[in-house]
Coordinates of N, CA and C in Angstrom, one line a residue:
M17 N 0.8 -1.4 -0.1 CA 0.2 0.0 0.0 C 1.0 1.3 0.2
R18 N 2.2 1.3 0.6 CA 3.1 2.3 0.9 C 3.1 2.7 -0.6
R19 N 3.8 1.6 -1.5 CA 4.7 2.1 -2.9 C 3.1 2.3 -3.6
L20 N 1.7 2.0 -3.5 CA 0.7 2.9 -4.2 C 1.0 4.4 -3.8
Y21 N 0.9 4.7 -2.5 CA 0.6 5.9 -2.0 C 2.0 6.8 -2.7
I22 N 3.3 6.5 -2.8 CA 4.0 7.0 -3.3 C 4.2 7.1 -4.4
V23 N 3.9 6.1 -5.8 CA 4.0 6.0 -6.8 C 2.7 7.1 -7.0
V24 N 1.7 7.3 -6.6 CA 0.6 7.8 -7.1 C 1.0 9.6 -6.8
A25 N 1.9 9.6 -5.3 CA 2.3 11.1 -5.3 C 2.9 11.5 -6.6
M26 N 4.2 10.6 -6.6 CA 5.2 11.2 -8.4 C 4.4 11.4 -9.3
A27 N 3.3 10.9 -9.5 CA 2.8 11.1 -10.9 C 1.6 12.3 -10.6
V28 N 1.2 12.4 -9.2 CA 0.2 13.9 -9.0 C 1.4 14.9 -9.2
G29 N 2.5 15.1 -8.1 CA 3.4 15.9 -8.2 C 4.3 16.0 -9.4
L30 N 4.5 15.0 -10.6 CA 4.9 15.7 -11.8 C 3.7 16.2 -12.6
Y31 N 2.3 15.7 -12.7 CA 1.0 16.4 -13.2 C 1.3 17.8 -12.6
L32 N 1.2 18.4 -11.4 CA 0.9 19.4 -10.9 C 2.5 19.9 -11.3
D33 N 3.7 19.9 -11.3 CA 4.8 20.5 -11.6 C 5.2 20.7 -12.8
S34 N 4.4 19.6 -14.0 CA 4.6 20.2 -15.5 C 3.2 20.6 -16.1
V35 N 2.0 20.6 -15.7 CA 0.9 21.1 -16.2 C 0.4 22.0 -15.6
F36 N -0.1 21.4 -14.4 CA -0.9 22.7 -13.7 C -0.4 23.9 -13.2
F37 N 0.7 23.7 -12.5 CA 1.5 25.1 -12.1 C 2.3 26.1 -13.6
A38 N 2.2 25.1 -14.3 CA 3.0 25.9 -15.6 C 1.8 26.9 -16.3
K39 N 0.3 26.5 -16.0 CA -0.4 27.3 -16.6 C -1.0 28.1 -15.4
V40 N -0.6 27.8 -14.1 CA -1.4 28.8 -13.0 C -0.1 29.2 -12.1
N41 N 0.4 30.2 -12.1 CA 1.3 30.8 -11.8 C 1.4 32.5 -11.5
I42 N 2.1 32.9 -10.4 CA 2.2 34.0 -10.6 C 3.6 34.7 -11.1
S43 N 3.5 35.3 -12.3 CA 4.1 36.3 -13.0 C 5.6 34.9 -13.4
G44 N 5.0 33.6 -13.3 CA 6.3 32.8 -13.9 C 7.0 32.3 -12.5
I45 N 6.1 32.3 -11.3 CA 7.0 32.0 -10.2 C 6.2 30.5 -9.7
R46 N 6.8 29.9 -9.7 CA 5.9 28.8 -9.4 C 6.7 27.8 -8.3
P47 N 5.2 26.9 -7.3 CA 6.1 25.8 -6.3 C 7.0 25.1 -7.2
D48 N 8.0 24.3 -6.6 CA 8.5 23.1 -7.3 C 7.9 22.1 -6.2
V49 N 7.0 21.3 -6.5 CA 6.7 20.2 -6.4 C 7.1 18.9 -6.3
L50 N 8.1 18.6 -6.8 CA 9.1 17.4 -7.1 C 9.9 17.6 -5.6
M51 N 10.3 19.1 -6.0 CA 11.6 19.3 -4.4 C 10.5 19.0 -3.1
A52 N 9.2 19.4 -3.3 CA 8.6 19.5 -1.8 C 8.4 17.8 -1.6
M53 N 7.7 16.9 -2.8 CA 7.8 15.4 -2.5 C 9.1 14.8 -2.1
A54 N 10.2 15.6 -2.9 CA 11.1 14.7 -1.9 C 11.8 14.6 -0.4
A55 N 11.5 16.4 -0.4 CA 11.8 16.6 0.9 C 11.3 15.8 1.9
S56 N 9.7 15.8 2.0 CA 8.8 15.4 3.0 C 9.2 13.8 3.0
L57 N 8.7 12.6 1.7 CA 9.3 11.6 1.8 C 10.8 11.3 2.2
G58 N 11.4 11.8 2.5 CA 12.9 12.2 2.8 C 12.8 11.7 4.6
V59 N 11.8 12.8 4.7 CA 11.6 12.9 6.8 C 10.9 11.6 6.9
L60 N 9.7 11.1 6.1 CA 9.0 10.4 6.4 C 9.5 8.9 6.3
L61 N 10.4 8.6 5.3 CA 10.5 7.3 5.0 C 11.9 7.1 5.1
G62 N 13.1 7.9 5.3 CA 14.7 7.9 5.8 C 15.2 8.5 4.2
M63 N 16.5 8.1 4.7 CA 17.5 8.8 3.3 C 17.6 8.0 2.2
K64 N 17.7 6.2 2.3 CA 18.1 5.9 1.5 C 16.5 5.9 0.4
S65 N 15.3 5.9 1.0 CA 14.1 6.1 0.2 C 13.9 7.8 -0.4
G66 N 14.2 8.2 0.5 CA 14.0 9.8 0.0 C 15.2 10.6 -1.3
A67 N 16.2 9.7 -1.0 CA 17.4 9.6 -2.3 C 16.5 9.0 -3.4
I68 N 16.4 7.9 -3.0 CA 15.8 7.0 -4.6 C 14.5 7.7 -5.1
I69 N 13.8 8.0 -4.3 CA 12.5 8.7 -4.4 C 12.4 9.8 -5.6
G70 N 13.8 10.5 -4.7 CA 14.0 12.2 -5.4 C 14.3 11.9 -6.9
L71 N 15.4 10.9 -6.9 CA 16.7 10.8 -7.9 C 15.7 10.0 -9.2
C72 N 14.4 9.0 -8.9 CA 13.6 8.6 -9.7 C 12.6 9.6 -10.7
T73 N 12.0 10.3 -9.5 CA 11.2 11.5 -9.9 C 11.9 12.3 -10.9
G74 N 13.1 12.6 -10.0 CA 14.1 13.8 -11.1 C 14.3 13.6 -12.4
L75 N 15.1 11.9 -12.5 CA 14.9 11.7 -14.3 C 14.0 11.4 -14.9
I76 N 12.6 11.1 -14.2 CA 11.9 11.1 -15.3 C 11.5 12.8 -15.3
A77 N 11.5 13.4 -14.6 CA 11.0 15.0 -14.9 C 11.9 15.3 -15.8
D78 N 13.6 15.2 -15.7 CA 14.4 15.7 -16.6 C 14.2 15.2 -18.4
I79 N 14.1 13.7 -18.4 CA 13.8 13.0 -19.6 C 12.6 13.8 -19.9
L80 N 11.4 13.7 -19.6 CA 10.2 14.3 -20.2 C 10.6 15.8 -20.6
F81 N 10.8 16.8 -20.0 CA 11.0 17.9 -19.3 C 12.2 19.1 -19.9
S82 N 13.1 18.7 -19.6 CA 14.6 19.2 -19.3 C 15.8 18.9 -20.7
P83 N 16.7 19.5 -20.9 CA 17.2 19.5 -21.9 C 18.7 18.7 -21.5
R84 N 18.8 18.9 -19.8 CA 19.7 18.8 -19.4 C 19.1 17.7 -18.3
I85 N 19.9 16.4 -18.7 CA 19.0 14.9 -18.2 C 20.5 15.1 -16.6
G86 N 19.4 14.9 -15.5 CA 20.2 14.8 -14.3 C 20.5 15.6 -13.8
L87 N 20.2 17.1 -14.2 CA 20.4 18.2 -13.0 C 19.4 18.7 -12.2
S88 N 18.4 18.5 -12.3 CA 16.9 18.4 -11.6 C 16.6 16.9 -10.5
A89 N 17.6 16.0 -11.3 CA 17.4 14.8 -10.5 C 18.1 14.9 -9.4
M90 N 19.6 15.5 -9.6 CA 20.7 15.4 -8.3 C 19.8 16.4 -7.5
G91 N 19.3 17.8 -7.5 CA 18.9 18.2 -6.6 C 17.9 17.9 -5.9
Y92 N 16.6 17.0 -6.3 CA 15.7 16.0 -6.2 C 16.3 15.2 -5.1
M93 N 17.2 14.1 -5.5 CA 17.9 13.3 -4.7 C 18.9 13.8 -3.4
F94 N 19.2 15.1 -3.6 CA 20.2 16.0 -2.5 C 18.7 15.9 -1.1
A95 N 17.2 16.5 -1.7 CA 16.6 16.9 -0.6 C 15.6 15.8 0.3
G96 N 15.7 14.4 -0.7 CA 15.1 13.2 -0.7 C 16.2 12.6 0.9
W97 N 17.2 12.8 0.4 CA 18.7 12.0 1.4 C 18.8 13.3 2.6
I98 N 18.8 14.8 2.4 CA 19.0 15.4 3.3 C 17.5 15.3 4.5
G99 N 16.5 14.8 3.7 CA 15.3 15.2 4.3 C 15.5 14.0 5.3
G100 N 16.0 12.6 4.8 CA 16.5 11.4 5.2 C 17.0 11.6 6.8
I101 N 17.8 12.5 6.8 CA 18.8 13.0 8.3 C 17.6 13.1 9.7
F102 N 16.4 13.8 8.8 CA 15.5 13.7 10.2 C 14.3 12.6 10.4
Y103 N 14.7 11.5 9.5 CA 14.1 10.4 10.0 C 14.0 10.1 11.2
Q104 N 12.4 9.6 11.5 CA 12.6 9.0 12.6 C 13.1 10.1 14.1
K105 N 13.4 11.0 14.1 CA 13.6 12.3 15.1 C 12.7 12.7 15.8
Y106 N 12.4 12.8 16.7 CA 11.0 13.2 17.3 C 10.7 14.8 17.0
Y107 N 11.0 15.8 16.4 CA 10.9 16.2 15.8 C 10.5 16.8 14.6
A108 N 10.6 15.7 14.2 CA 10.4 15.3 12.5 C 8.9 15.4 11.7
D109 N 8.2 15.2 12.9 CA 6.6 15.2 12.8 C 6.4 16.5 12.3
N110 N 7.0 17.4 13.0 CA 6.4 18.7 12.7 C 7.0 19.1 11.7
I111 N 5.4 20.1 10.4 CA 5.9 19.6 8.9 C 6.9 21.4 8.9
I112 N 7.4 21.6 9.8 CA 8.6 22.8 9.2 C 9.7 22.0 9.3
I113 N 9.9 21.3 9.5 CA 11.3 20.4 8.9 C 11.8 20.1 7.7
P114 N 10.2 19.4 7.1 CA 10.6 19.3 6.1 C 10.1 20.6 4.8
A115 N 9.7 21.6 4.9 CA 9.4 22.4 4.3 C 11.0 23.4 4.5
L116 N 11.4 23.2 5.7 CA 13.0 23.8 5.5 C 14.0 23.1 4.7
V117 N 13.9 21.7 4.3 CA 14.4 21.5 3.8 C 14.4 21.2 2.7
A118 N 13.0 21.1 2.1 CA 12.6 21.5 0.6 C 12.5 23.3 0.3
L119 N 13.0 23.9 1.4 CA 13.4 25.6 0.6 C 14.8 25.5 0.7
A120 N 15.8 24.7 1.1 CA 16.8 24.8 1.3 C 17.6 23.9 -0.2
G121 N 16.5 22.7 -0.7 CA 17.1 22.1 -1.8 C 16.6 22.8 -2.8
A122 N 15.1 23.8 -2.8 CA 14.9 24.4 -3.9 C 15.8 25.5 -4.2
I123 N 16.6 26.4 -3.4 CA 17.2 27.2 -3.9 C 18.5 26.6 -4.3
F124 N 19.1 25.5 -3.7 CA 20.3 24.4 -4.1 C 20.0 24.2 -5.5
K125 N 19.1 23.6 -5.9 CA 18.8 23.7 -7.5 C 18.6 24.5 -8.4
E126 N 17.9 25.4 -8.2 CA 17.8 26.8 -8.7 C 19.3 27.7 -9.3
C127 N 19.9 27.7 -8.1 CA 21.2 28.0 -8.1 C 22.4 27.0 -9.2
V128 N 22.2 26.0 -8.7 CA 23.3 25.3 -9.6 C 22.4 25.1 -10.9
M129 N 21.2 25.3 -11.4 CA 20.9 25.3 -12.9 C 20.9 27.2 -13.4
A130 N 21.3 27.8 -12.7 CA 21.6 29.4 -13.0 C 23.1 29.6 -13.1
V131 N 24.0 28.4 -12.5 CA 25.2 28.4 -12.9 C 25.4 27.7 -14.3
V132 N 24.9 26.4 -14.2 CA 25.1 26.2 -15.1 C 24.5 26.5 -16.8
S133 N 23.5 27.3 -16.6 CA 22.9 28.0 -17.5 C 23.9 29.2 -17.7
A134 N 24.7 29.9 -16.7 CA 25.7 31.1 -17.0 C 26.8 30.2 -17.7
L135 N 27.0 28.9 -17.3 CA 28.4 28.4 -17.7 C 28.0 28.1 -19.6
S136 N 26.6 27.4 -20.2 CA 25.9 27.6 -21.1 C 26.0 28.8 -22.1
G137 N 26.2 30.2 -21.3 CA 26.4 31.3 -22.2 C 25.0 32.2 -22.0
A138 N 24.3 31.9 -21.1 CA 23.3 33.0 -20.7 C 23.7 33.9 -20.2
R139 N 23.1 35.2 -20.4 CA 23.5 36.5 -19.8 C 22.1 36.9 -19.0
F140 N 22.6 36.7 -17.2 CA 21.3 37.3 -16.6 C 22.5 37.8 -15.3
S141 N 22.1 39.0 -14.4 CA 22.4 39.5 -12.9 C 21.8 38.1 -12.4
F142 N 22.6 37.3 -11.4 CA 22.3 36.3 -10.6 C 21.6 36.6 -9.2
F143 N 22.5 37.8 -9.0 CA 21.5 38.4 -7.8 C 19.7 38.9 -7.9
A144 N 19.9 39.3 -9.1 CA 18.4 39.4 -9.3 C 17.5 38.8 -9.7
V145 N 18.2 36.9 -10.4 CA 17.4 36.2 -10.7 C 17.4 35.1 -8.9
L146 N 18.3 35.6 -8.4 CA 17.9 35.4 -7.1 C 16.7 35.7 -6.3
G147 N 16.7 37.1 -6.2 CA 15.6 38.0 -5.5 C 14.2 37.7 -6.3
T148 N 14.5 37.8 -7.4 CA 13.1 37.6 -8.2 C 12.2 36.3 -8.3
Y149 N 13.1 35.6 -8.8 CA 12.9 34.1 -8.8 C 13.5 32.8 -7.9
I150 N 14.2 32.7 -7.8 CA 14.5 31.8 -6.9 C 14.2 31.8 -5.5
I151 N 14.4 33.0 -4.8 CA 13.8 32.8 -3.5 C 12.4 32.8 -3.5
P152 N 11.9 33.4 -4.0 CA 10.2 33.3 -4.2 C 9.6 31.7 -4.7
C153 N 10.0 31.0 -5.4 CA 10.0 29.7 -5.8 C 9.9 28.8 -4.5
A154 N 11.7 29.1 -4.0 CA 11.6 28.3 -3.0 C 10.4 28.5 -1.7
L155 N 9.9 29.5 -1.3 CA 9.4 29.6 -0.7 C 7.8 29.3 -0.7
L156 N 7.4 29.1 -2.3 CA 6.2 28.3 -2.6 C 6.6 26.8 -2.4
S157 N 7.7 26.8 -2.4 CA 7.7 25.4 -2.4 C 7.6 24.6 -1.2
A158 N 8.3 25.8 -0.1 CA 8.3 25.1 1.1 C 7.0 25.2 1.7
A159 N 6.2 25.8 1.2 CA 4.1 26.0 1.4 C 3.9 25.0 0.8
V160 N 4.0 24.8 -0.1 CA 3.2 23.3 -1.1 C 4.2 22.0 0.3
C161 N 5.2 21.9 0.4 CA 5.9 20.6 1.5 C 5.0 20.5 2.5
M162 N 4.8 21.6 3.2 CA 3.9 21.8 4.7 C 2.4 21.1 4.2
L163 N 1.8 21.4 3.1 CA 0.6 20.8 2.9 C 0.7 19.0 2.4
F164 N 1.6 19.2 1.5 CA 2.2 17.9 1.2 C 2.3 16.5 2.3
H165 N 3.4 17.4 2.7 CA 3.7 16.7 4.4 C 2.5 16.4 5.4
A166 N 1.8 16.9 5.4 CA 0.5 16.8 6.3 C -0.5 15.7 5.6
I167 N -0.6 15.5 4.5 CA -1.4 14.5 3.3 C -0.7 13.4 3.4
M168 N 0.7 13.3 3.7 CA 1.6 11.9 3.2 C 1.6 11.4 4.5
R169 N 1.7 12.1 5.4 CA 2.3 11.9 6.7 C 0.7 10.8 7.6
R170 N -0.2 11.9 6.3 CA -1.8 10.9 7.2 C -1.4 9.5 6.4
A171 N -1.3 9.7 4.8 CA -1.9 8.6 4.4 C -0.7 7.5 4.6
L172 N 0.4 8.0 5.1 CA 1.4 6.8 5.7 C 1.5 6.4 6.8
A173 N 0.5 7.2 7.4 CA 0.3 6.6 9.1 C 0.8 5.6 9.8
S174 N -0.5 4.3 9.0 CA -0.5 3.0 9.5 C 0.7 2.3 9.3
Q175 N 1.3 2.5 8.0 CA 2.5 1.7 7.5 C 3.6 2.1 8.4
L176 N 3.9 3.7 8.7 CA 5.1 4.0 9.4 C 4.8 3.9 11.0
K177 N 3.6 3.6 11.7 CA 3.7 2.9 12.6 C 4.1 1.5 12.9
V178 N 3.1 0.1 12.0 CA 4.1 -0.8 12.2 C 5.8 -0.7 11.9
E179 N 6.3 -0.2 10.9 CA 7.5 0.0 10.9 C 8.3 0.3 12.4
R180 N 8.1 1.3 12.7 CA 8.7 2.0 13.6 C 8.3 1.2 14.6
T181 N 7.6 0.4 15.2 CA 6.9 -1.0 16.2 C 7.9 -2.1 15.9
Y182 N 8.2 -2.3 14.7 CA 8.8 -3.6 14.5 C 10.5 -2.9 14.5
E183 N 10.8 -1.9 14.3 CA 12.5 -1.7 14.3 C 12.5 -1.5 16.2
H184 N 11.5 -0.7 16.7 CA 11.8 -0.9 18.2 C 11.9 -2.4 19.0
D185 N 10.9 -3.0 18.6 CA 11.1 -4.7 19.2 C 12.3 -5.0 18.7
S186 N 13.0 -4.9 17.4 CA 13.7 -5.6 16.9 C 15.3 -5.0 17.9
H187 N 15.2 -3.7 18.3 CA 16.2 -3.4 18.9 C 16.4 -3.9 20.2
A188 N 15.3 -3.8 20.8 CA 14.6 -4.1 22.1 C 15.4 -5.6 22.3
Q189 N 15.4 -6.8 21.4 CA 15.4 -7.8 21.9 C 17.3 -8.0 21.1
G190 N 17.8 -7.3 21.2 CA 19.3 -7.1 20.4 C 19.6 -7.3 19.2
G191 N 18.2 -7.6 17.9 CA 18.8 -7.5 17.0 C 19.4 -6.5 15.9
V192 N 19.2 -6.7 14.8 CA 19.8 -5.3 14.0 C 18.8 -4.8 13.1
K193 N 18.8 -4.2 12.8 CA 17.6 -3.5 11.8 C 17.7 -4.3 10.1

């Protein structure tokens, strides 16, 4: 059931990122839904799962929509991995943690994209782009991440409880994970 929720979340994230927010945005500023998803699932499922989900979703998005294959995937993988640092921590249930991870991940990804664009010959003022596009997009991504995290935490609640109970029992009996 958990895999089904994750696949549906990936499909919805791809749709929102590529179709919905491409048409519905504020002066070209739109959230990075896939970044929000990778950060949230990293916090909920751990470093390995978050990084794999971020990488797979990013590669799909890059193959479908980007001339630079792997660049976005790297950012999403980074966000899923960093989100996983907070996996099973007492403060990980707070929606602020994944939102901050999504914020940092979106800034990182967009800055890397800007540097690659500049190296490819594009001419622009980095600080103007940072203030007018990168930071507003990152803030919207963090807001979307809060909503996504609340939805996915509820959807995965029963699976996460079973997993945590198993790990707790395993450690109490001296077993390894």
